[in-house]
Amino acid sequence: MLMLNTAVRDDTAVPVRVKDPSIPTIPCTVPEASQLRRVLAGLRRWSPVDWDQVYDDLDVVLHGETEVSHHAAGRPGRGPLPEYEDADEMVERFRGALRQLVNRGLREDAQIQHLDIAVLIEQAHTLTAEALPGDSSPARGDLRRLAGIVLRLAERLEETGIVKGLVEC
């Protein structure tokens, strides 16, 4: 027999289910203040990914090796790698994009369903943990690796339907 109590909400009596003692429950634990401050600080630093800018950066970094964006075909031809005036900003944009893509993939269990996505997620974790070196030559290589992972992960998540609208066909 289901036992109900009543509570008052907006001057109306509403039924309330009585807790069943045979069903185990986990007591609520309030996070410590330091944990809450850390989460709040992360939320304050968060900014949305500007995917148009990320794709513009991919066009610049991968410079015509492949069509990388939904709005540009990249620069034609191959030549020496350009010097990137805003390489640090590009790295941060690529890292932000990778964090968002990885989190989305993990939330949808893509790494379990697709082995290639699991490999890309692992590569993304490795690359986002590395600091950008001061020497321009390795920095360009790191930037190109980051760009490649962003592009491959975005395309693969788009193909599987986990994300939509990042890459137009």
PDB file of C-alpha atoms in Angstrom:
ATOM      1  CA  MET A   1       0.000   0.000   0.000  1.00  0.00           C
ATOM      2  CA  LEU A   2       1.411   3.378  -1.038  1.00  0.00           C
ATOM      3  CA  MET A   3       1.374   5.836   1.838  1.00  0.00           C
ATOM      4  CA  LEU A   4       1.222   9.508   1.008  1.00  0.00           C
ATOM      5  CA  ASN A   5       1.614  12.562   3.147  1.00  0.00           C
ATOM      6  CA  THR A   6       0.641  16.010   2.057  1.00  0.00           C
ATOM      7  CA  ALA A   7       2.572  19.224   1.801  1.00  0.00           C
ATOM      8  CA  VAL A   8       1.369  22.708   1.095  1.00  0.00           C
ATOM      9  CA  ARG A   9       2.606  24.573  -1.932  1.00  0.00           C
ATOM     10  CA  ASP A  10       1.021  27.802  -3.146  1.00  0.00           C
ATOM     11  CA  ASP A  11      -1.864  27.314  -0.692  1.00  0.00           C
ATOM     12  CA  THR A  12      -2.621  23.923  -2.249  1.00  0.00           C
ATOM     13  CA  ALA A  13      -2.172  20.527  -0.621  1.00  0.00           C
ATOM     14  CA  VAL A  14       0.000  18.241  -2.764  1.00  0.00           C
ATOM     15  CA  PRO A  15       0.743  14.560  -2.110  1.00  0.00           C
ATOM     16  CA  VAL A  16       4.237  13.596  -0.990  1.00  0.00           C
ATOM     17  CA  ARG A  17       5.517  10.026  -1.082  1.00  0.00           C
ATOM     18  CA  VAL A  18       6.801   8.689   2.220  1.00  0.00           C
ATOM     19  CA  LYS A  19      10.369   7.376   2.068  1.00  0.00           C
ATOM     20  CA  ASP A  20      10.444   3.588   1.741  1.00  0.00           C
ATOM     21  CA  PRO A  21      12.947   2.298   4.352  1.00  0.00           C
ATOM     22  CA  SER A  22      13.649  -0.817   2.261  1.00  0.00           C
ATOM     23  CA  ILE A  23      15.242   1.287  -0.504  1.00  0.00           C
ATOM     24  CA  PRO A  24      18.823   2.242   0.359  1.00  0.00           C
ATOM     25  CA  THR A  25      19.779   5.849  -0.190  1.00  0.00           C
ATOM     26  CA  ILE A  26      23.072   7.646  -0.281  1.00  0.00           C
ATOM     27  CA  PRO A  27      23.186  10.605   2.044  1.00  0.00           C
ATOM     28  CA  CYS A  28      23.913  13.944   0.419  1.00  0.00           C
ATOM     29  CA  THR A  29      27.379  15.286   1.097  1.00  0.00           C
ATOM     30  CA  VAL A  30      28.031  18.967   0.632  1.00  0.00           C
ATOM     31  CA  PRO A  31      31.296  19.714  -1.194  1.00  0.00           C
ATOM     32  CA  GLU A  32      33.983  21.561   0.682  1.00  0.00           C
ATOM     33  CA  ALA A  33      34.316  25.288   0.106  1.00  0.00           C
ATOM     34  CA  SER A  34      37.665  24.820  -1.679  1.00  0.00           C
ATOM     35  CA  GLN A  35      36.046  22.453  -4.206  1.00  0.00           C
ATOM     36  CA  LEU A  36      33.231  24.902  -4.836  1.00  0.00           C
ATOM     37  CA  ARG A  37      35.724  27.766  -5.287  1.00  0.00           C
ATOM     38  CA  ARG A  38      37.697  25.704  -7.811  1.00  0.00           C
ATOM     39  CA  VAL A  39      34.556  24.957  -9.826  1.00  0.00           C
ATOM     40  CA  LEU A  40      33.462  28.592  -9.674  1.00  0.00           C
ATOM     41  CA  ALA A  41      36.903  29.786 -10.819  1.00  0.00           C
ATOM     42  CA  GLY A  42      36.716  27.385 -13.763  1.00  0.00           C
ATOM     43  CA  LEU A  43      33.292  28.681 -14.712  1.00  0.00           C
ATOM     44  CA  ARG A  44      34.525  32.260 -14.565  1.00  0.00           C
ATOM     45  CA  ARG A  45      37.431  31.453 -16.915  1.00  0.00           C
ATOM     46  CA  TRP A  46      35.226  29.569 -19.358  1.00  0.00           C
ATOM     47  CA  SER A  47      34.451  31.118 -22.696  1.00  0.00           C
ATOM     48  CA  PRO A  48      32.618  29.531 -25.617  1.00  0.00           C
ATOM     49  CA  VAL A  49      34.571  28.166 -28.555  1.00  0.00           C
ATOM     50  CA  ASP A  50      34.452  30.428 -31.607  1.00  0.00           C
ATOM     51  CA  TRP A  51      34.305  27.692 -34.225  1.00  0.00           C
ATOM     52  CA  ASP A  52      34.582  30.143 -37.142  1.00  0.00           C
ATOM     53  CA  GLN A  53      37.875  31.394 -35.687  1.00  0.00           C
ATOM     54  CA  VAL A  54      39.056  27.822 -35.026  1.00  0.00           C
ATOM     55  CA  TYR A  55      38.397  26.913 -38.662  1.00  0.00           C
ATOM     56  CA  ASP A  56      40.143  30.082 -39.853  1.00  0.00           C
ATOM     57  CA  ASP A  57      43.133  29.048 -37.726  1.00  0.00           C
ATOM     58  CA  LEU A  58      43.007  25.535 -39.176  1.00  0.00           C
ATOM     59  CA  ASP A  59      43.089  27.047 -42.670  1.00  0.00           C
ATOM     60  CA  VAL A  60      46.138  29.110 -41.744  1.00  0.00           C
ATOM     61  CA  VAL A  61      48.038  26.328 -39.970  1.00  0.00           C
ATOM     62  CA  LEU A  62      47.288  23.530 -42.406  1.00  0.00           C
ATOM     63  CA  HIS A  63      47.604  26.001 -45.330  1.00  0.00           C
ATOM     64  CA  GLY A  64      45.945  24.208 -48.186  1.00  0.00           C
ATOM     65  CA  GLU A  65      46.899  20.627 -47.328  1.00  0.00           C
ATOM     66  CA  THR A  66      43.216  19.850 -47.167  1.00  0.00           C
ATOM     67  CA  GLU A  67      39.945  21.713 -47.144  1.00  0.00           C
ATOM     68  CA  VAL A  68      39.419  22.148 -43.454  1.00  0.00           C
ATOM     69  CA  SER A  69      36.544  24.489 -42.950  1.00  0.00           C
ATOM     70  CA  HIS A  70      32.947  24.962 -43.786  1.00  0.00           C
ATOM     71  CA  HIS A  71      33.665  28.422 -45.210  1.00  0.00           C
ATOM     72  CA  ALA A  72      37.131  28.386 -46.740  1.00  0.00           C
ATOM     73  CA  ALA A  73      39.230  26.115 -48.883  1.00  0.00           C
ATOM     74  CA  GLY A  74      42.558  26.961 -47.335  1.00  0.00           C
ATOM     75  CA  ARG A  75      45.499  28.531 -49.110  1.00  0.00           C
ATOM     76  CA  PRO A  76      46.626  26.726 -52.259  1.00  0.00           C
ATOM     77  CA  GLY A  77      50.079  25.290 -52.709  1.00  0.00           C
ATOM     78  CA  ARG A  78      52.790  24.215 -50.334  1.00  0.00           C
ATOM     79  CA  GLY A  79      55.756  26.086 -49.139  1.00  0.00           C
ATOM     80  CA  PRO A  80      57.738  26.727 -46.006  1.00  0.00           C
ATOM     81  CA  LEU A  81      55.731  26.870 -42.842  1.00  0.00           C
ATOM     82  CA  PRO A  82      54.723  30.437 -42.077  1.00  0.00           C
ATOM     83  CA  GLU A  83      55.648  32.184 -38.882  1.00  0.00           C
ATOM     84  CA  TYR A  84      52.570  32.504 -36.744  1.00  0.00           C
ATOM     85  CA  GLU A  85      52.328  35.859 -35.029  1.00  0.00           C
ATOM     86  CA  ASP A  86      49.516  34.692 -32.770  1.00  0.00           C
ATOM     87  CA  ALA A  87      50.629  31.096 -32.245  1.00  0.00           C
ATOM     88  CA  ASP A  88      49.919  31.233 -28.502  1.00  0.00           C
ATOM     89  CA  GLU A  89      46.363  32.429 -29.171  1.00  0.00           C
ATOM     90  CA  MET A  90      45.874  29.685 -31.780  1.00  0.00           C
ATOM     91  CA  VAL A  91      47.127  27.065 -29.343  1.00  0.00           C
ATOM     92  CA  GLU A  92      44.646  28.251 -26.727  1.00  0.00           C
ATOM     93  CA  ARG A  93      41.796  28.201 -29.260  1.00  0.00           C
ATOM     94  CA  PHE A  94      42.779  24.695 -30.400  1.00  0.00           C
ATOM     95  CA  ARG A  95      43.058  23.484 -26.789  1.00  0.00           C
ATOM     96  CA  GLY A  96      39.634  24.938 -25.968  1.00  0.00           C
ATOM     97  CA  ALA A  97      38.152  23.281 -29.049  1.00  0.00           C
ATOM     98  CA  LEU A  98      39.794  19.966 -28.130  1.00  0.00           C
ATOM     99  CA  ARG A  99      38.513  20.131 -24.566  1.00  0.00           C
ATOM    100  CA  GLN A 100      34.990  20.695 -25.831  1.00  0.00           C
ATOM    101  CA  LEU A 101      35.248  17.912 -28.442  1.00  0.00           C
ATOM    102  CA  VAL A 102      36.792  15.452 -25.978  1.00  0.00           C
ATOM    103  CA  ASN A 103      34.174  16.192 -23.312  1.00  0.00           C
ATOM    104  CA  ARG A 104      31.389  15.761 -25.841  1.00  0.00           C
ATOM    105  CA  GLY A 105      32.869  12.480 -27.064  1.00  0.00           C
ATOM    106  CA  LEU A 106      33.315  11.152 -23.529  1.00  0.00           C
ATOM    107  CA  ARG A 107      29.815  12.198 -22.526  1.00  0.00           C
ATOM    108  CA  GLU A 108      28.412  10.163 -25.433  1.00  0.00           C
ATOM    109  CA  ASP A 109      30.778   7.188 -24.755  1.00  0.00           C
ATOM    110  CA  ALA A 110      32.300   7.600 -28.224  1.00  0.00           C
ATOM    111  CA  GLN A 111      35.614   6.165 -27.009  1.00  0.00           C
ATOM    112  CA  ILE A 112      33.825   2.903 -26.166  1.00  0.00           C
ATOM    113  CA  GLN A 113      31.874   2.652 -29.406  1.00  0.00           C
ATOM    114  CA  HIS A 114      34.643   3.802 -31.796  1.00  0.00           C
ATOM    115  CA  LEU A 115      38.271   2.767 -31.312  1.00  0.00           C
ATOM    116  CA  ASP A 116      39.549   5.493 -33.652  1.00  0.00           C
ATOM    117  CA  ILE A 117      37.825   8.156 -31.545  1.00  0.00           C
ATOM    118  CA  ALA A 118      39.402   6.659 -28.414  1.00  0.00           C
ATOM    119  CA  VAL A 119      42.825   7.067 -30.046  1.00  0.00           C
ATOM    120  CA  LEU A 120      42.055  10.675 -31.021  1.00  0.00           C
ATOM    121  CA  ILE A 121      40.845  11.471 -27.509  1.00  0.00           C
ATOM    122  CA  GLU A 122      44.045  10.042 -26.028  1.00  0.00           C
ATOM    123  CA  GLN A 123      46.145  12.090 -28.463  1.00  0.00           C
ATOM    124  CA  ALA A 124      44.122  15.183 -27.558  1.00  0.00           C
ATOM    125  CA  HIS A 125      44.743  14.589 -23.836  1.00  0.00           C
ATOM    126  CA  THR A 126      48.467  14.255 -24.489  1.00  0.00           C
ATOM    127  CA  LEU A 127      48.708  17.361 -26.662  1.00  0.00           C
ATOM    128  CA  THR A 128      46.596  19.607 -24.454  1.00  0.00           C
ATOM    129  CA  ALA A 129      48.730  18.707 -21.441  1.00  0.00           C
ATOM    130  CA  GLU A 130      51.960  19.778 -23.171  1.00  0.00           C
ATOM    131  CA  ALA A 131      53.230  23.340 -22.904  1.00  0.00           C
ATOM    132  CA  LEU A 132      54.047  25.259 -26.064  1.00  0.00           C
ATOM    133  CA  PRO A 133      57.845  25.426 -26.345  1.00  0.00           C
ATOM    134  CA  GLY A 134      59.622  28.754 -26.782  1.00  0.00           C
ATOM    135  CA  ASP A 135      61.511  27.768 -29.964  1.00  0.00           C
ATOM    136  CA  SER A 136      59.467  28.678 -33.061  1.00  0.00           C
ATOM    137  CA  SER A 137      60.270  25.492 -34.981  1.00  0.00           C
ATOM    138  CA  PRO A 138      58.892  23.002 -32.422  1.00  0.00           C
ATOM    139  CA  ALA A 139      56.015  25.403 -31.699  1.00  0.00           C
ATOM    140  CA  ARG A 140      54.962  25.215 -35.343  1.00  0.00           C
ATOM    141  CA  GLY A 141      55.101  21.429 -35.193  1.00  0.00           C
ATOM    142  CA  ASP A 142      53.023  21.375 -32.007  1.00  0.00           C
ATOM    143  CA  LEU A 143      50.580  23.816 -33.534  1.00  0.00           C
ATOM    144  CA  ARG A 144      50.231  21.641 -36.637  1.00  0.00           C
ATOM    145  CA  ARG A 145      49.705  18.522 -34.490  1.00  0.00           C
ATOM    146  CA  LEU A 146      47.040  20.305 -32.441  1.00  0.00           C
ATOM    147  CA  ALA A 147      45.357  21.506 -35.628  1.00  0.00           C
ATOM    148  CA  GLY A 148      45.393  18.004 -37.103  1.00  0.00           C
ATOM    149  CA  ILE A 149      43.818  16.458 -34.009  1.00  0.00           C
ATOM    150  CA  VAL A 150      41.153  19.193 -33.815  1.00  0.00           C
ATOM    151  CA  LEU A 151      40.253  18.626 -37.449  1.00  0.00           C
ATOM    152  CA  ARG A 152      40.232  14.801 -37.290  1.00  0.00           C
ATOM    153  CA  LEU A 153      38.272  14.664 -34.021  1.00  0.00           C
ATOM    154  CA  ALA A 154      35.721  17.248 -35.188  1.00  0.00           C
ATOM    155  CA  GLU A 155      35.217  15.408 -38.490  1.00  0.00           C
ATOM    156  CA  ARG A 156      34.956  12.006 -36.821  1.00  0.00           C
ATOM    157  CA  LEU A 157      32.484  13.169 -34.159  1.00  0.00           C
ATOM    158  CA  GLU A 158      30.475  14.830 -36.923  1.00  0.00           C
ATOM    159  CA  GLU A 159      30.469  11.590 -38.967  1.00  0.00           C
ATOM    160  CA  THR A 160      29.149   9.606 -36.013  1.00  0.00           C
ATOM    161  CA  GLY A 161      26.457  12.194 -35.289  1.00  0.00           C
ATOM    162  CA  ILE A 162      27.806  13.061 -31.846  1.00  0.00           C
ATOM    163  CA  VAL A 163      28.269  16.698 -32.853  1.00  0.00           C
ATOM    164  CA  LYS A 164      26.400  18.528 -35.578  1.00  0.00           C
ATOM    165  CA  GLY A 165      27.099  21.668 -37.521  1.00  0.00           C
ATOM    166  CA  LEU A 166      30.842  21.991 -37.025  1.00  0.00           C
ATOM    167  CA  VAL A 167      31.790  20.747 -40.496  1.00  0.00           C
ATOM    168  CA  GLU A 168      29.557  21.186 -43.506  1.00  0.00           C
ATOM    169  CA  CYS A 169      29.850  18.746 -46.385  1.00  0.00           C
TER     170      CYS A 169
END
